Coordinates of C-alpha atoms in Angstrom, one line a residue:
Chain D
M1 CA 3.6 -1.2 -3.4
N2 CA 1.4 1.3 -5.2
E3 CA 4.4 3.6 -5.8
V4 CA 6.4 0.8 -7.3
A5 CA 3.6 -0.1 -9.7
Q6 CA 3.2 3.5 -10.5
S7 CA 6.9 4.0 -11.3
A8 CA 6.9 0.8 -13.4
L9 CA 3.9 2.0 -15.3
E10 CA 5.6 5.3 -16.0
A11 CA 8.8 3.6 -17.1
H12 CA 6.9 1.5 -19.5
A13 CA 4.8 4.3 -20.7
S14 CA 7.9 6.5 -21.3
G15 CA 8.9 4.8 -24.6
V16 CA 7.5 2.3 -27.0
S17 CA 10.0 3.0 -29.8
V18 CA 12.4 0.2 -30.9
W19 CA 15.3 1.9 -29.2
A20 CA 13.5 2.3 -25.9
L21 CA 12.4 -1.3 -26.0
F22 CA 16.0 -2.3 -26.5
W23 CA 17.2 -0.3 -23.6
Q24 CA 14.5 -1.6 -21.3
A25 CA 15.4 -5.2 -22.1
S26 CA 17.3 -7.3 -19.6
I27 CA 21.0 -8.0 -20.1
I28 CA 20.4 -11.5 -21.5
V29 CA 18.0 -10.3 -24.0
K30 CA 20.3 -7.4 -24.9
L31 CA 23.2 -9.9 -25.5
V32 CA 20.9 -12.1 -27.7
M33 CA 19.9 -9.1 -29.7
L34 CA 23.4 -7.8 -30.1
G35 CA 24.6 -11.3 -31.1
L36 CA 21.9 -11.6 -33.7
L37 CA 22.8 -8.2 -35.0
A38 CA 26.4 -9.2 -35.4
A39 CA 25.3 -12.5 -37.1
S40 CA 23.2 -10.5 -39.5
I41 CA 26.1 -8.1 -40.3
W42 CA 28.4 -11.1 -40.9
T43 CA 25.8 -12.9 -43.0
W44 CA 25.3 -9.9 -45.2
A45 CA 29.0 -9.4 -45.5
I46 CA 29.3 -13.0 -46.7
I47 CA 26.4 -12.6 -49.1
I48 CA 27.9 -9.5 -50.6
D49 CA 31.4 -11.0 -50.8
K50 CA 30.2 -14.2 -52.3
S51 CA 28.0 -12.8 -54.9
M52 CA 30.7 -10.4 -56.0
R53 CA 33.3 -13.2 -56.1
Y54 CA 31.0 -15.6 -58.0
S55 CA 30.2 -13.0 -60.6
R56 CA 33.9 -12.3 -61.0
F57 CA 34.7 -16.0 -61.1
R58 CA 32.0 -16.6 -63.7
S59 CA 33.3 -13.8 -65.9
Q60 CA 36.9 -15.2 -65.6
L61 CA 35.6 -18.7 -66.6
N62 CA 33.9 -17.2 -69.7
K63 CA 37.0 -15.2 -70.6
F64 CA 39.3 -18.3 -70.2
E65 CA 37.0 -20.6 -72.2
H66 CA 36.9 -18.0 -74.9
N67 CA 40.7 -17.8 -75.0
F68 CA 41.1 -21.6 -74.6
W69 CA 38.9 -22.4 -77.6
S70 CA 40.1 -19.6 -79.7
G71 CA 42.7 -21.9 -81.3
Q72 CA 45.6 -20.2 -79.4
S73 CA 48.5 -22.6 -78.8
L74 CA 48.6 -24.1 -75.3
E75 CA 52.2 -22.9 -74.8
E76 CA 51.4 -19.3 -75.4
L77 CA 48.4 -19.5 -73.2
Y78 CA 50.5 -21.1 -70.4
N79 CA 53.1 -18.3 -70.7
T80 CA 50.5 -15.6 -70.4
L81 CA 48.6 -17.2 -67.5
S82 CA 51.6 -18.4 -65.5
E83 CA 53.0 -14.9 -65.2
R84 CA 50.1 -13.8 -63.0
K85 CA 48.2 -15.7 -60.3
A86 CA 45.4 -17.4 -62.1
A87 CA 42.1 -18.6 -60.5
G88 CA 39.4 -21.0 -61.5
M89 CA 39.9 -22.7 -64.9
G90 CA 43.2 -20.8 -65.3
A91 CA 44.6 -22.4 -62.2
L92 CA 43.5 -25.8 -63.4
F93 CA 45.1 -25.2 -66.7
V94 CA 48.3 -23.9 -65.2
A95 CA 48.6 -26.8 -62.8
A96 CA 48.1 -29.4 -65.6
M97 CA 50.5 -27.6 -68.0
R98 CA 53.1 -27.3 -65.2
E99 CA 53.0 -31.0 -64.6
W100 CA 53.1 -31.7 -68.3
K101 CA 56.1 -29.5 -68.9
K102 CA 58.0 -30.9 -65.9
S103 CA 57.5 -34.5 -67.1
F104 CA 58.5 -33.8 -70.8
E105 CA 61.4 -31.5 -69.9
K106 CA 62.9 -34.3 -67.8
G107 CA 62.0 -36.9 -70.4
A108 CA 59.5 -39.1 -68.5
R109 CA 59.2 -42.6 -69.8
S110 CA 55.8 -43.8 -68.8
P111 CA 52.9 -42.0 -70.5
I112 CA 50.4 -43.6 -68.1
G113 CA 52.2 -42.2 -65.1
L114 CA 52.2 -38.8 -66.7
Q115 CA 48.5 -39.0 -67.3
T116 CA 47.9 -40.0 -63.7
R117 CA 50.0 -37.2 -62.3
I118 CA 48.3 -34.6 -64.5
E119 CA 44.9 -35.7 -63.3
K120 CA 46.0 -35.7 -59.7
A121 CA 47.4 -32.2 -60.0
M122 CA 44.1 -31.0 -61.6
D123 CA 42.0 -32.7 -58.9
V124 CA 44.0 -31.0 -56.1
T125 CA 43.6 -27.6 -57.8
L126 CA 39.9 -28.3 -58.4
A127 CA 39.4 -29.2 -54.8
R128 CA 41.2 -26.0 -53.6
E129 CA 39.2 -23.9 -56.0
M130 CA 35.9 -25.5 -54.8
D131 CA 37.0 -25.0 -51.2
G132 CA 37.5 -21.3 -51.9
L133 CA 34.1 -21.0 -53.6
E134 CA 32.2 -22.7 -50.9
S135 CA 34.0 -21.2 -47.9
R136 CA 31.8 -19.5 -45.3
L137 CA 28.6 -20.8 -46.9
G138 CA 28.3 -23.0 -43.8
F139 CA 28.0 -19.9 -41.6
L140 CA 25.0 -18.9 -43.7
A141 CA 23.4 -22.3 -43.1
T142 CA 24.1 -22.1 -39.4
V143 CA 22.6 -18.6 -39.1
G144 CA 19.6 -19.6 -41.1
S145 CA 18.8 -22.5 -38.9
A146 CA 19.9 -21.3 -35.5
A147 CA 19.0 -17.6 -35.5
P148 CA 15.2 -18.1 -35.0
F149 CA 15.9 -20.3 -32.1
I150 CA 18.3 -17.8 -30.6
G151 CA 15.7 -15.1 -31.1
L152 CA 13.1 -17.3 -29.5
F153 CA 15.3 -17.8 -26.5
G154 CA 15.6 -14.0 -26.1
T155 CA 11.8 -13.8 -26.3
V156 CA 11.2 -16.5 -23.8
V157 CA 13.6 -14.9 -21.3
G158 CA 12.1 -11.4 -21.9
I159 CA 8.5 -12.6 -21.4
M160 CA 9.6 -14.5 -18.4
T161 CA 11.1 -11.4 -16.8
S162 CA 8.2 -9.3 -17.8
F163 CA 5.8 -11.7 -16.2
Q164 CA 7.9 -11.6 -13.1
A165 CA 7.7 -7.8 -13.1
I166 CA 3.9 -8.0 -13.6
A167 CA 3.6 -10.4 -10.7
A168 CA 5.7 -8.0 -8.6
S169 CA 3.8 -4.9 -9.5
K170 CA 0.4 -6.8 -9.1
Q171 CA -1.1 -4.9 -12.1
T172 CA -2.6 -6.7 -15.0
N173 CA -3.3 -3.5 -17.0
L174 CA -2.5 -4.1 -20.7
A175 CA -0.5 -0.9 -20.7
V176 CA 1.8 -2.4 -18.1
V177 CA 1.9 -5.9 -19.7
A178 CA 2.4 -4.8 -23.4
P179 CA 5.8 -3.1 -23.3
G180 CA 7.6 -6.1 -21.7
I181 CA 6.1 -8.4 -24.3
A182 CA 6.9 -6.1 -27.2
E183 CA 10.4 -5.9 -26.0
A184 CA 10.7 -9.7 -25.7
L185 CA 9.2 -10.1 -29.2
L186 CA 11.8 -7.8 -30.6
A187 CA 14.4 -10.5 -30.0
T188 CA 12.5 -13.0 -32.2
A189 CA 12.1 -10.3 -34.8
I190 CA 15.8 -9.7 -35.0
G191 CA 16.5 -13.4 -35.2
L192 CA 14.1 -13.7 -38.1
V193 CA 15.6 -10.7 -39.8
A194 CA 19.0 -12.4 -39.6
A195 CA 17.8 -15.9 -40.5
I196 CA 15.6 -15.2 -43.5
P197 CA 18.3 -13.7 -45.8
A198 CA 20.8 -16.2 -44.6
V199 CA 18.7 -19.1 -45.6
I200 CA 17.8 -17.6 -49.0
A201 CA 21.4 -16.6 -49.7
Y202 CA 22.7 -20.0 -48.6
N203 CA 20.4 -21.8 -51.1
K204 CA 21.3 -19.4 -53.9
L205 CA 25.0 -19.3 -53.3
S206 CA 25.5 -23.0 -52.8
A207 CA 23.6 -23.6 -56.0
D208 CA 25.9 -21.1 -57.8
A209 CA 29.0 -22.7 -56.3
G210 CA 27.7 -26.1 -57.4
K211 CA 27.3 -24.8 -61.0
L212 CA 30.7 -23.3 -61.0
G213 CA 32.2 -26.5 -59.6
M214 CA 30.5 -28.5 -62.3
R215 CA 32.0 -26.2 -65.0
L216 CA 35.4 -26.6 -63.5
E217 CA 35.1 -30.3 -63.3
A218 CA 33.9 -30.4 -66.9
F219 CA 36.9 -28.3 -68.0
A220 CA 39.3 -30.5 -66.0
D221 CA 37.9 -33.7 -67.7
E222 CA 38.0 -32.0 -71.1
F223 CA 41.6 -30.7 -70.6
S224 CA 42.7 -34.1 -69.2
A225 CA 41.3 -35.7 -72.4
I226 CA 43.1 -33.3 -74.6
L227 CA 46.4 -33.9 -72.7
S228 CA 45.9 -37.6 -72.8
R229 CA 45.5 -37.4 -76.6
Q230 CA 48.6 -35.2 -76.8
I231 CA 50.6 -37.7 -74.8
D232 CA 49.5 -40.6 -77.0
E233 CA 50.5 -38.6 -80.1
K234 CA 53.9 -37.7 -78.7
T235 CA 54.7 -41.3 -77.6
A236 CA 53.5 -42.6 -80.9
A237 CA 55.8 -40.0 -82.7
R238 CA 58.7 -41.2 -80.7
Chain Q
M1 CA 36.3 -9.7 -47.5
K2 CA 36.9 -6.5 -45.6
P3 CA 35.1 -4.3 -48.1
S4 CA 32.1 -6.6 -48.0
I5 CA 32.1 -6.5 -44.2
A6 CA 32.2 -2.7 -44.3
A7 CA 29.4 -2.7 -46.9
S8 CA 27.3 -5.0 -44.7
A9 CA 27.9 -2.9 -41.6
V10 CA 27.0 0.3 -43.5
L11 CA 23.9 -1.5 -44.8
H12 CA 22.8 -2.5 -41.4
A13 CA 23.5 0.9 -39.9
A14 CA 21.4 2.5 -42.6
L15 CA 18.6 -0.1 -42.1
L16 CA 18.7 0.3 -38.3
S17 CA 18.6 4.0 -38.4
W18 CA 15.7 3.9 -40.9
G19 CA 14.0 1.4 -38.7
L20 CA 14.5 3.3 -35.5
W21 CA 13.3 6.4 -37.2
S22 CA 10.2 4.9 -38.8
F23 CA 9.3 2.6 -35.8
S24 CA 10.3 5.1 -33.2
S25 CA 6.9 6.3 -32.4
P26 CA 4.1 3.9 -33.4
T27 CA 0.9 5.9 -33.7
A28 CA -1.3 5.1 -30.8
F29 CA -4.6 3.4 -31.7
D30 CA -7.3 6.0 -32.3
V31 CA -9.9 4.9 -29.8
S32 CA -11.8 8.1 -29.6
N33 CA -14.1 7.2 -32.4
A34 CA -15.3 4.1 -30.7
E35 CA -18.7 4.5 -29.1
A36 CA -18.3 4.2 -25.4
L37 CA -21.3 2.9 -23.5
P38 CA -21.3 4.3 -20.1
V39 CA -21.9 1.4 -17.8
E40 CA -22.6 2.1 -14.2
I41 CA -22.8 -0.5 -11.7
V42 CA -25.8 0.2 -9.5
P43 CA -26.1 -1.8 -6.3
I44 CA -29.5 -3.0 -5.7
E45 CA -29.4 -1.5 -2.3
D46 CA -29.8 1.9 -3.9
L47 CA -33.2 0.9 -5.1
A48 CA -34.3 -1.4 -2.4
Q49 CA -33.0 0.5 0.5
S50 CA -33.4 4.3 0.5
L51 CA -33.0 6.9 3.2
V52 CA -35.2 9.9 3.7
G53 CA -34.5 12.5 1.1
D54 CA -35.9 14.4 -1.8
D55 CA -36.5 12.4 -5.0
K56 CA -35.5 15.3 -7.1
A57 CA -32.3 16.4 -5.3
K58 CA -28.9 15.3 -6.2
L59 CA -27.2 12.6 -4.2
S60 CA -25.0 13.9 -1.5
D61 CA -22.8 12.3 1.1
K62 CA -25.2 13.0 3.9
P63 CA -28.7 11.8 3.7
A64 CA -31.0 14.7 4.4
P65 CA -34.7 15.4 3.6
K66 CA -36.1 18.5 2.0
P67 CA -35.6 21.5 4.3
T68 CA -38.8 22.2 6.1
E69 CA -40.5 25.5 6.1
K70 CA -40.8 25.9 9.8
P71 CA -37.4 25.4 11.3
A72 CA -38.6 26.0 14.8
K73 CA -37.9 23.2 17.3
L74 CA -40.7 21.4 18.9
P75 CA -40.8 20.5 22.5
M76 CA -41.4 16.8 21.7
P77 CA -39.0 14.5 20.0
A78 CA -40.0 13.9 16.4
E79 CA -38.9 11.1 14.1
H80 CA -40.5 11.9 10.8
V81 CA -39.6 14.9 8.8
G82 CA -42.3 17.4 8.0
D83 CA -43.9 20.8 8.8
N84 CA -46.6 19.2 10.8
E85 CA -47.4 20.1 14.4
V86 CA -47.8 16.5 15.3
D87 CA -45.4 13.8 14.4
L88 CA -47.1 11.6 11.9
D89 CA -45.7 8.5 10.1
S90 CA -47.2 9.4 6.7
P91 CA -45.0 11.3 4.3
P92 CA -45.9 15.0 3.6
K93 CA -48.0 15.6 0.6
P94 CA -48.9 18.9 -1.0
Q95 CA -51.9 20.4 0.8
P96 CA -54.9 20.8 -1.4
K97 CA -56.4 24.3 -1.3
P98 CA -59.2 24.3 1.3
R99 CA -62.6 25.3 0.2
A100 CA -63.4 28.9 0.7
V101 CA -66.5 28.3 2.8
E102 CA -64.7 26.1 5.4
Q103 CA -61.6 28.2 5.5
A104 CA -62.7 30.3 8.4
A105 CA -63.8 27.3 10.4
A106 CA -60.7 25.4 9.5
Q107 CA -58.5 28.2 10.7
K108 CA -60.3 28.4 14.0
Q109 CA -60.1 24.7 14.4
T110 CA -56.4 24.5 13.7
Q111 CA -55.9 27.2 16.2
K112 CA -58.0 25.4 18.7
A113 CA -56.6 22.0 17.8
P114 CA -53.9 22.0 20.4
D115 CA -56.4 22.7 23.1
P116 CA -58.3 19.4 22.9
Q117 CA -55.1 17.5 22.7
V118 CA -53.6 19.1 25.6
A119 CA -56.8 18.6 27.5
A120 CA -57.0 15.0 26.4
K121 CA -53.4 14.3 27.3
D122 CA -53.4 15.8 30.7
A123 CA -56.2 13.9 32.5
P124 CA -59.7 12.7 32.0
P125 CA -61.2 15.0 34.7
P126 CA -60.0 18.2 33.2
P127 CA -62.1 17.9 30.1
P128 CA -65.1 19.6 31.8
P129 CA -63.3 22.8 32.7
P130 CA -62.1 23.3 29.1
P131 CA -65.6 24.0 27.9
T132 CA -65.5 27.3 29.6
P133 CA -62.2 28.5 28.1
K134 CA -63.2 26.9 24.8
A135 CA -66.2 29.0 24.8
E136 CA -64.0 32.0 24.7
P137 CA -62.1 31.4 21.5
P138 CA -65.1 31.6 19.4
K139 CA -65.7 35.2 20.6
P140 CA -62.3 36.6 19.6
E141 CA -62.5 34.8 16.3
P142 CA -65.8 36.3 15.3
A143 CA -64.2 39.6 16.2
K144 CA -61.7 39.1 13.5
P145 CA -64.1 38.6 10.6
E146 CA -66.2 41.5 11.9
P147 CA -63.8 44.3 12.5
P148 CA -66.4 46.9 11.8
Q149 CA -68.3 45.9 14.8
P150 CA -68.3 48.3 17.7
Q151 CA -67.4 45.6 20.2
V152 CA -64.2 47.3 21.2
A153 CA -64.2 45.6 24.5
E154 CA -63.9 42.2 23.0
T155 CA -61.3 42.9 20.4
P156 CA -58.5 43.1 22.9
Q157 CA -59.1 39.5 23.6
P158 CA -57.6 38.1 20.3
P159 CA -54.0 38.3 21.6
E160 CA -55.0 36.4 24.6
P161 CA -55.6 32.9 23.1
K162 CA -52.3 31.6 24.4
P163 CA -52.7 33.0 27.9
E164 CA -56.0 31.4 27.7
V165 CA -54.5 28.0 27.0
D166 CA -52.3 28.5 30.1
A167 CA -55.3 29.6 32.0
V168 CA -57.0 26.4 30.9
E169 CA -54.1 24.3 32.0
Q170 CA -54.0 26.2 35.3
T171 CA -57.6 25.6 35.8
I172 CA -57.2 22.0 34.9
A173 CA -54.4 21.7 37.3
A174 CA -56.3 23.5 39.9
A175 CA -59.4 21.4 39.3
A176 CA -57.3 18.3 39.6
E177 CA -55.9 19.4 42.9
D178 CA -59.2 20.7 44.1
A179 CA -62.1 19.0 45.5
P180 CA -62.8 15.7 43.7
A181 CA -66.4 16.6 44.2
V182 CA -66.1 18.8 41.2
A183 CA -64.4 16.2 39.1
P184 CA -67.0 13.5 39.2
V185 CA -69.6 15.8 37.8
P186 CA -67.7 16.3 34.6
R187 CA -66.8 12.7 34.3
N188 CA -70.4 11.8 34.3
V189 CA -70.8 14.2 31.6
P190 CA -68.4 13.4 28.8
L191 CA -70.5 15.5 26.6
P192 CA -69.0 18.8 27.6
Q193 CA -66.1 18.0 25.3
V194 CA -68.6 18.0 22.5
K195 CA -70.5 20.9 23.9
P196 CA -67.8 23.4 23.8
Q197 CA -67.7 23.1 20.1
P198 CA -71.3 23.8 19.4
P199 CA -70.6 27.5 20.0
K200 CA -68.5 27.4 16.8
P201 CA -71.3 26.3 14.6
E202 CA -73.3 29.0 16.1
V203 CA -70.7 31.5 15.1
K204 CA -70.8 30.1 11.6
V205 CA -74.5 30.3 11.5
A206 CA -74.2 33.8 12.9
E207 CA -71.8 34.6 10.1
A208 CA -74.3 33.5 7.6
K209 CA -76.8 35.6 9.3
P210 CA -76.8 39.4 9.2
V211 CA -73.7 40.7 10.9
E212 CA -75.5 42.7 13.5
T213 CA -77.5 39.8 15.0
K214 CA -74.3 38.1 16.3
P215 CA -73.3 40.8 18.7
Q216 CA -76.6 40.2 20.4
D217 CA -75.9 36.5 20.7
K218 CA -72.4 36.9 21.9
P219 CA -73.0 39.1 24.8
A220 CA -74.8 36.1 26.3
E221 CA -71.6 34.1 25.8
T222 CA -69.3 36.7 26.8
R223 CA -70.4 36.3 30.3
P224 CA -68.9 32.8 30.6
A225 CA -65.8 34.2 29.0
D226 CA -65.5 36.8 31.7
T227 CA -66.0 34.2 34.4
P228 CA -63.0 32.1 33.5
A229 CA -60.9 35.2 33.6
K230 CA -62.2 35.6 37.1
T231 CA -61.6 31.9 37.9
D232 CA -58.0 32.4 36.9
Q233 CA -57.6 34.9 39.6
A234 CA -60.3 33.7 41.9
K235 CA -60.3 30.4 43.7
P236 CA -61.7 27.0 42.7
A237 CA -64.8 27.7 44.7
E238 CA -65.8 30.2 42.1
K239 CA -64.9 27.8 39.4
K240 CA -67.7 25.5 40.4
A241 CA -70.1 28.4 39.9
A242 CA -68.4 29.1 36.6
S243 CA -68.8 25.6 35.5
K244 CA -72.4 25.6 36.5
E245 CA -72.8 28.8 34.5
T246 CA -71.1 27.3 31.5
K247 CA -73.3 24.2 31.8
K248 CA -76.3 26.4 31.8
S249 CA -75.1 28.3 28.8
E250 CA -74.3 25.0 27.1
K251 CA -77.7 23.8 27.8
N252 CA -79.0 27.0 26.3
T253 CA -76.9 26.6 23.2
E254 CA -77.8 23.0 22.9
T255 CA -81.4 23.8 22.9
E256 CA -80.8 26.6 20.5
S257 CA -78.8 24.5 18.0
E258 CA -80.2 21.4 16.6
F259 CA -78.2 18.9 14.7
N260 CA -75.6 20.5 12.5
A261 CA -73.3 18.6 10.1
D262 CA -70.5 21.0 11.0
D263 CA -70.6 19.6 14.5
I264 CA -69.2 16.3 13.2
A265 CA -66.5 18.2 11.2
A266 CA -65.5 20.0 14.4
L267 CA -65.1 16.7 16.1
L268 CA -62.8 15.4 13.5
N269 CA -59.0 15.5 14.0
K270 CA -58.0 18.4 11.8
E271 CA -54.3 17.3 11.6
K272 CA -53.6 16.5 8.0
A273 CA -53.3 12.8 7.6
A274 CA -50.5 13.2 5.1
G275 CA -48.9 16.1 6.8
G276 CA -45.6 14.4 7.5
G277 CA -43.9 14.4 10.8
A278 CA -42.8 17.3 13.0
K279 CA -39.0 16.8 12.7
R280 CA -37.5 19.9 11.3
S281 CA -34.7 19.9 8.8
T282 CA -32.5 22.8 7.5
Q283 CA -30.0 20.7 5.6
Q284 CA -29.6 20.6 1.9
A285 CA -31.9 17.9 0.5
S286 CA -30.2 14.8 -0.7
L287 CA -31.5 12.1 -3.1
G288 CA -33.7 9.6 -1.3
G289 CA -37.1 8.3 -0.7
E290 CA -40.0 9.4 1.4
R291 CA -39.0 7.3 4.3
N292 CA -36.3 5.0 5.4
T293 CA -36.8 1.7 3.8
G294 CA -33.4 0.1 4.3
T295 CA -31.7 -0.3 7.5
K296 CA -28.4 -2.0 6.7
L297 CA -27.7 -4.6 9.2
S298 CA -24.3 -6.0 9.8
Q299 CA -23.8 -9.7 9.6
S300 CA -23.7 -10.0 13.3
E301 CA -26.8 -7.8 13.8
L302 CA -28.7 -9.9 11.2
G303 CA -27.6 -13.1 13.0
E304 CA -28.7 -11.7 16.3
L305 CA -32.1 -10.8 14.9
Q306 CA -32.5 -14.2 13.2
G307 CA -31.4 -15.9 16.5
L308 CA -34.0 -14.0 18.4
I309 CA -36.8 -15.0 16.0
K310 CA -35.6 -18.5 15.9
K311 CA -35.5 -18.9 19.6
K312 CA -38.9 -17.5 20.0
M313 CA -40.3 -19.7 17.3
K314 CA -38.8 -22.9 18.8
E315 CA -40.8 -22.2 21.9
C316 CA -44.1 -21.6 20.1
W317 CA -43.9 -24.1 17.3
A318 CA -44.9 -27.7 17.7
A319 CA -43.6 -29.3 14.6
P320 CA -45.8 -32.0 13.2
Y321 CA -44.2 -35.3 13.8
G322 CA -45.0 -38.9 13.0
V323 CA -45.1 -38.2 9.3
D324 CA -42.9 -39.8 6.7
S325 CA -39.9 -37.6 5.9
T326 CA -40.2 -38.1 2.2
E327 CA -42.8 -35.4 1.9
S328 CA -41.5 -31.9 2.2
L329 CA -43.5 -30.1 5.0
R330 CA -41.6 -26.8 4.5
V331 CA -43.9 -23.8 5.1
S332 CA -43.0 -20.2 4.4
I333 CA -45.1 -17.7 6.3
H334 CA -45.1 -14.0 5.6
M335 CA -46.1 -11.6 8.3
R336 CA -46.0 -7.9 9.1
L337 CA -45.2 -6.5 12.5
D338 CA -45.9 -3.2 14.0
P339 CA -43.2 -1.3 16.0
S340 CA -44.5 -2.8 19.2
G341 CA -43.8 -6.3 17.9
A342 CA -47.5 -7.3 17.5
L343 CA -48.8 -8.9 14.4
E344 CA -50.1 -6.5 11.9
G345 CA -52.8 -8.0 9.7
V346 CA -53.1 -11.7 9.1
P347 CA -50.0 -13.8 8.5
S348 CA -50.2 -15.7 5.3
I349 CA -48.7 -18.8 3.9
V350 CA -46.4 -17.9 1.0
D351 CA -45.1 -21.3 0.1
G352 CA -46.0 -24.9 1.1
G353 CA -48.8 -25.9 3.5
S354 CA -51.0 -27.2 0.8
G355 CA -51.7 -30.5 -0.9
S356 CA -51.9 -33.4 1.4
T357 CA -53.5 -33.3 4.8
T358 CA -50.1 -33.5 6.5
A359 CA -48.9 -30.6 4.6
R360 CA -52.0 -28.6 5.5
A361 CA -51.5 -29.6 9.1
A362 CA -47.9 -28.4 8.9
G363 CA -49.1 -25.1 7.4
D364 CA -51.7 -24.6 10.2
A365 CA -49.1 -25.5 12.8
A366 CA -46.8 -22.8 11.5
L367 CA -49.6 -20.2 11.4
R368 CA -50.5 -21.1 15.0
A369 CA -46.9 -20.8 16.0
V370 CA -46.7 -17.3 14.5
R371 CA -49.9 -16.2 16.2
R372 CA -48.9 -17.7 19.5
C373 CA -45.6 -16.0 19.6
A374 CA -47.4 -12.8 18.7
P375 CA -45.8 -10.0 20.7
Y376 CA -42.3 -10.3 19.4
N377 CA -39.7 -8.5 21.5
L378 CA -37.3 -7.3 18.8
P379 CA -35.0 -4.3 18.9
T380 CA -37.1 -1.3 18.0
D381 CA -34.3 0.7 16.5
K382 CA -34.1 -2.0 13.7
Y383 CA -37.8 -2.0 13.0
D384 CA -37.2 -1.4 9.4
A385 CA -35.4 -4.7 9.2
W386 CA -38.1 -6.8 10.8
S387 CA -41.3 -4.9 9.9
E388 CA -41.9 -7.6 7.3
L389 CA -40.7 -11.1 7.9
T390 CA -40.9 -14.3 6.0
L391 CA -40.3 -17.3 8.2
N392 CA -39.5 -20.8 6.9
F393 CA -40.7 -23.7 9.0
D394 CA -39.1 -27.0 8.1
P395 CA -39.8 -30.0 10.3
S396 CA -37.0 -32.0 8.7
A397 CA -34.5 -29.4 9.9
M398 CA -36.0 -29.6 13.4
Y399 CA -34.9 -33.1 14.3

C-alpha cells in the first residue's frame, strides 16, 4: 500500500509540464483534448479562409461597381465578364444578362415574363453566392458553444479519475492531489482556447457576410430596375 | 481551403510548441522566505509524568539518572538513586561544606555510623556490648590527628576498625547465644548506647586541650579496648568482666564529663536527609525529574485500581439516604496515602459537602468512610498512581 502511494507520488512529481500532464491523462481525457485540438485547428482554418475570401470578395465588388458605373456599355461588360468565371456581383450581372440575351435573341413576346425570369435568375445566383459566403460559419458557431462543454466533460472525467486514484493511494497530500486536478483542468483550458476565437470569429464573419449579402441584394435590385427600364424602352420602341 | 488548413495547422503547431516550451516547467513557489514557526506537539505526560533522570541532560531512549560517584554495589536492594549509604526517599542535593570545627567529629561519626545501625538492627540485647567496642574507635581516631604522639602501640589499631565491627557482631552474637543473665543487665540499662558516645566528646575536649594531656586520659581507656580484643578470643565469661569494666569506665567518664552539647549532636542520625538513595547508576544520564512521578497505567490496570478502591469504599460508606434527590450530595475527597496504604495527613473535602445540613452530613459521611477504610490494600508497585487520590462520593449514583 505504502509502495503504491510512493510510486504514485513519484509519478506525479516527475512532471508538471503541459506535455507531462497530457501524457498522464486517461484515454478519455486524451481523446477530448485531441478532439478539441482538431476543432481548434479547423476553426482557425475556417477563420483564415473566410477572412481572406471576404476581403477578396469585397475588393471584387468594389472593382465591379467601379466598372459598372463607369458608363461602359452592358454588352461590353458582359463580354469581358462571361469569358471568365465571375463571382459575386459579376455572377449576378452575368446571370441577368444571359437571361436577357436569350429572351431577346429568340424574340420573346411578353416583357413581364422576361422581367420575372431575370429576377428569378438573379435570385438563384444571389442565393448561391450567399451560400458560398456563409458556408462553414455554422461550424464556428457549434465550436463556440460546444467546446467549453466538451472541455468541461474532460475535466470532470479527469477529476473523477484523480479522486479515485487519491482514494486508492489513501494520501491527501496536496502534491499528490494537484497534478491530477491540473491535468483535468487542462481539458477545460483547451476547450476554452478553441471556443473563444470561434465565437468571436463567428460573430465577425457572419456580420461581414450579412453586409456583403446586403450589397449583392442591393445590386440585384438596382440591376433589375435598370433591366426593367430597358425592357420598357425596347417594347415601347417596337 | 487547403492553404488555410495548412496555415491553421502551422499556427497551432507553433502556438503549441511555444506553449509547451514556456509552460514546460512552471517555477515552483518560493516558500523558503516564509517564516516557519516550529511547532512541536508536547504531550502533557512529559510534564506531568517524569521518570528519574537529570534535568540538564538530553532526552535519551532509556530513562537513566545521573551516574553516581560510587558505583559499588550495596548488599541491600535500593530503590532510589544516589551516593548515599542508606536508601533514602529524598532526592540528592549538593552537600554544603561542613564547618571546619565539626569536621573531625563528623568524620568520626560517619565512620561509626554503621555501628549503631548494625547494633540497632540485630537485637535489643546486643546494645550493651557495643559500648566496649565503641569505646575503641575513639582511640584510633585521636591517633590520626596526633601523629606526632609517641603512642606507637596504638597507631596499629586504625586499620582495625572493620575487624572491630566484626568483633562487635561476634560478641553480639555470642552475647545473644550466651547466658541470658548477661542480657537483662544491659536491657535495664538502655543508657549504654548513649554512654559509648561520651568518650567522643572527651576526645574533642582533649583535642581542645594541650595535646599531651590526652595520652594520659587515653591509657585509662585503652584498657577497655584491650579487653574486647581479649573477649574476641576469650570466652563469654570474660565478656561479663569486660562489660563490667566498661561500665565502670563509663561511670568514670560520666562523672568526668558533664552535659555537653556535642552529646546531642552525636546522638543525631548523621545520614544526610537529602542524600538520595543508595541505588548506583553508571548509565548516561537522561532528561528527567528527581523522582518518578508518572506511572503509566494501562486502561485495564487503571480499571483494576478503580475497582479495588470502589469495592473498598462500598463496604465502608454508608450513603446518606432519606433525602430528596433534587439536591446534589456529591462530595469529592482528596487524600494522600503512604506506601503501606495508610492515610497520610488528613483527607480533605475538595468539592461539595457544604451548604445545607444534608450536604454537610454527606460530606462527613464521606470523610468517615475514607477514614474507616484506612489501610488500603493496593498494589505497591503502582504506588505512584495512587499516592494521591480524589474520590467522588455520589449518593444518587449509589441507588
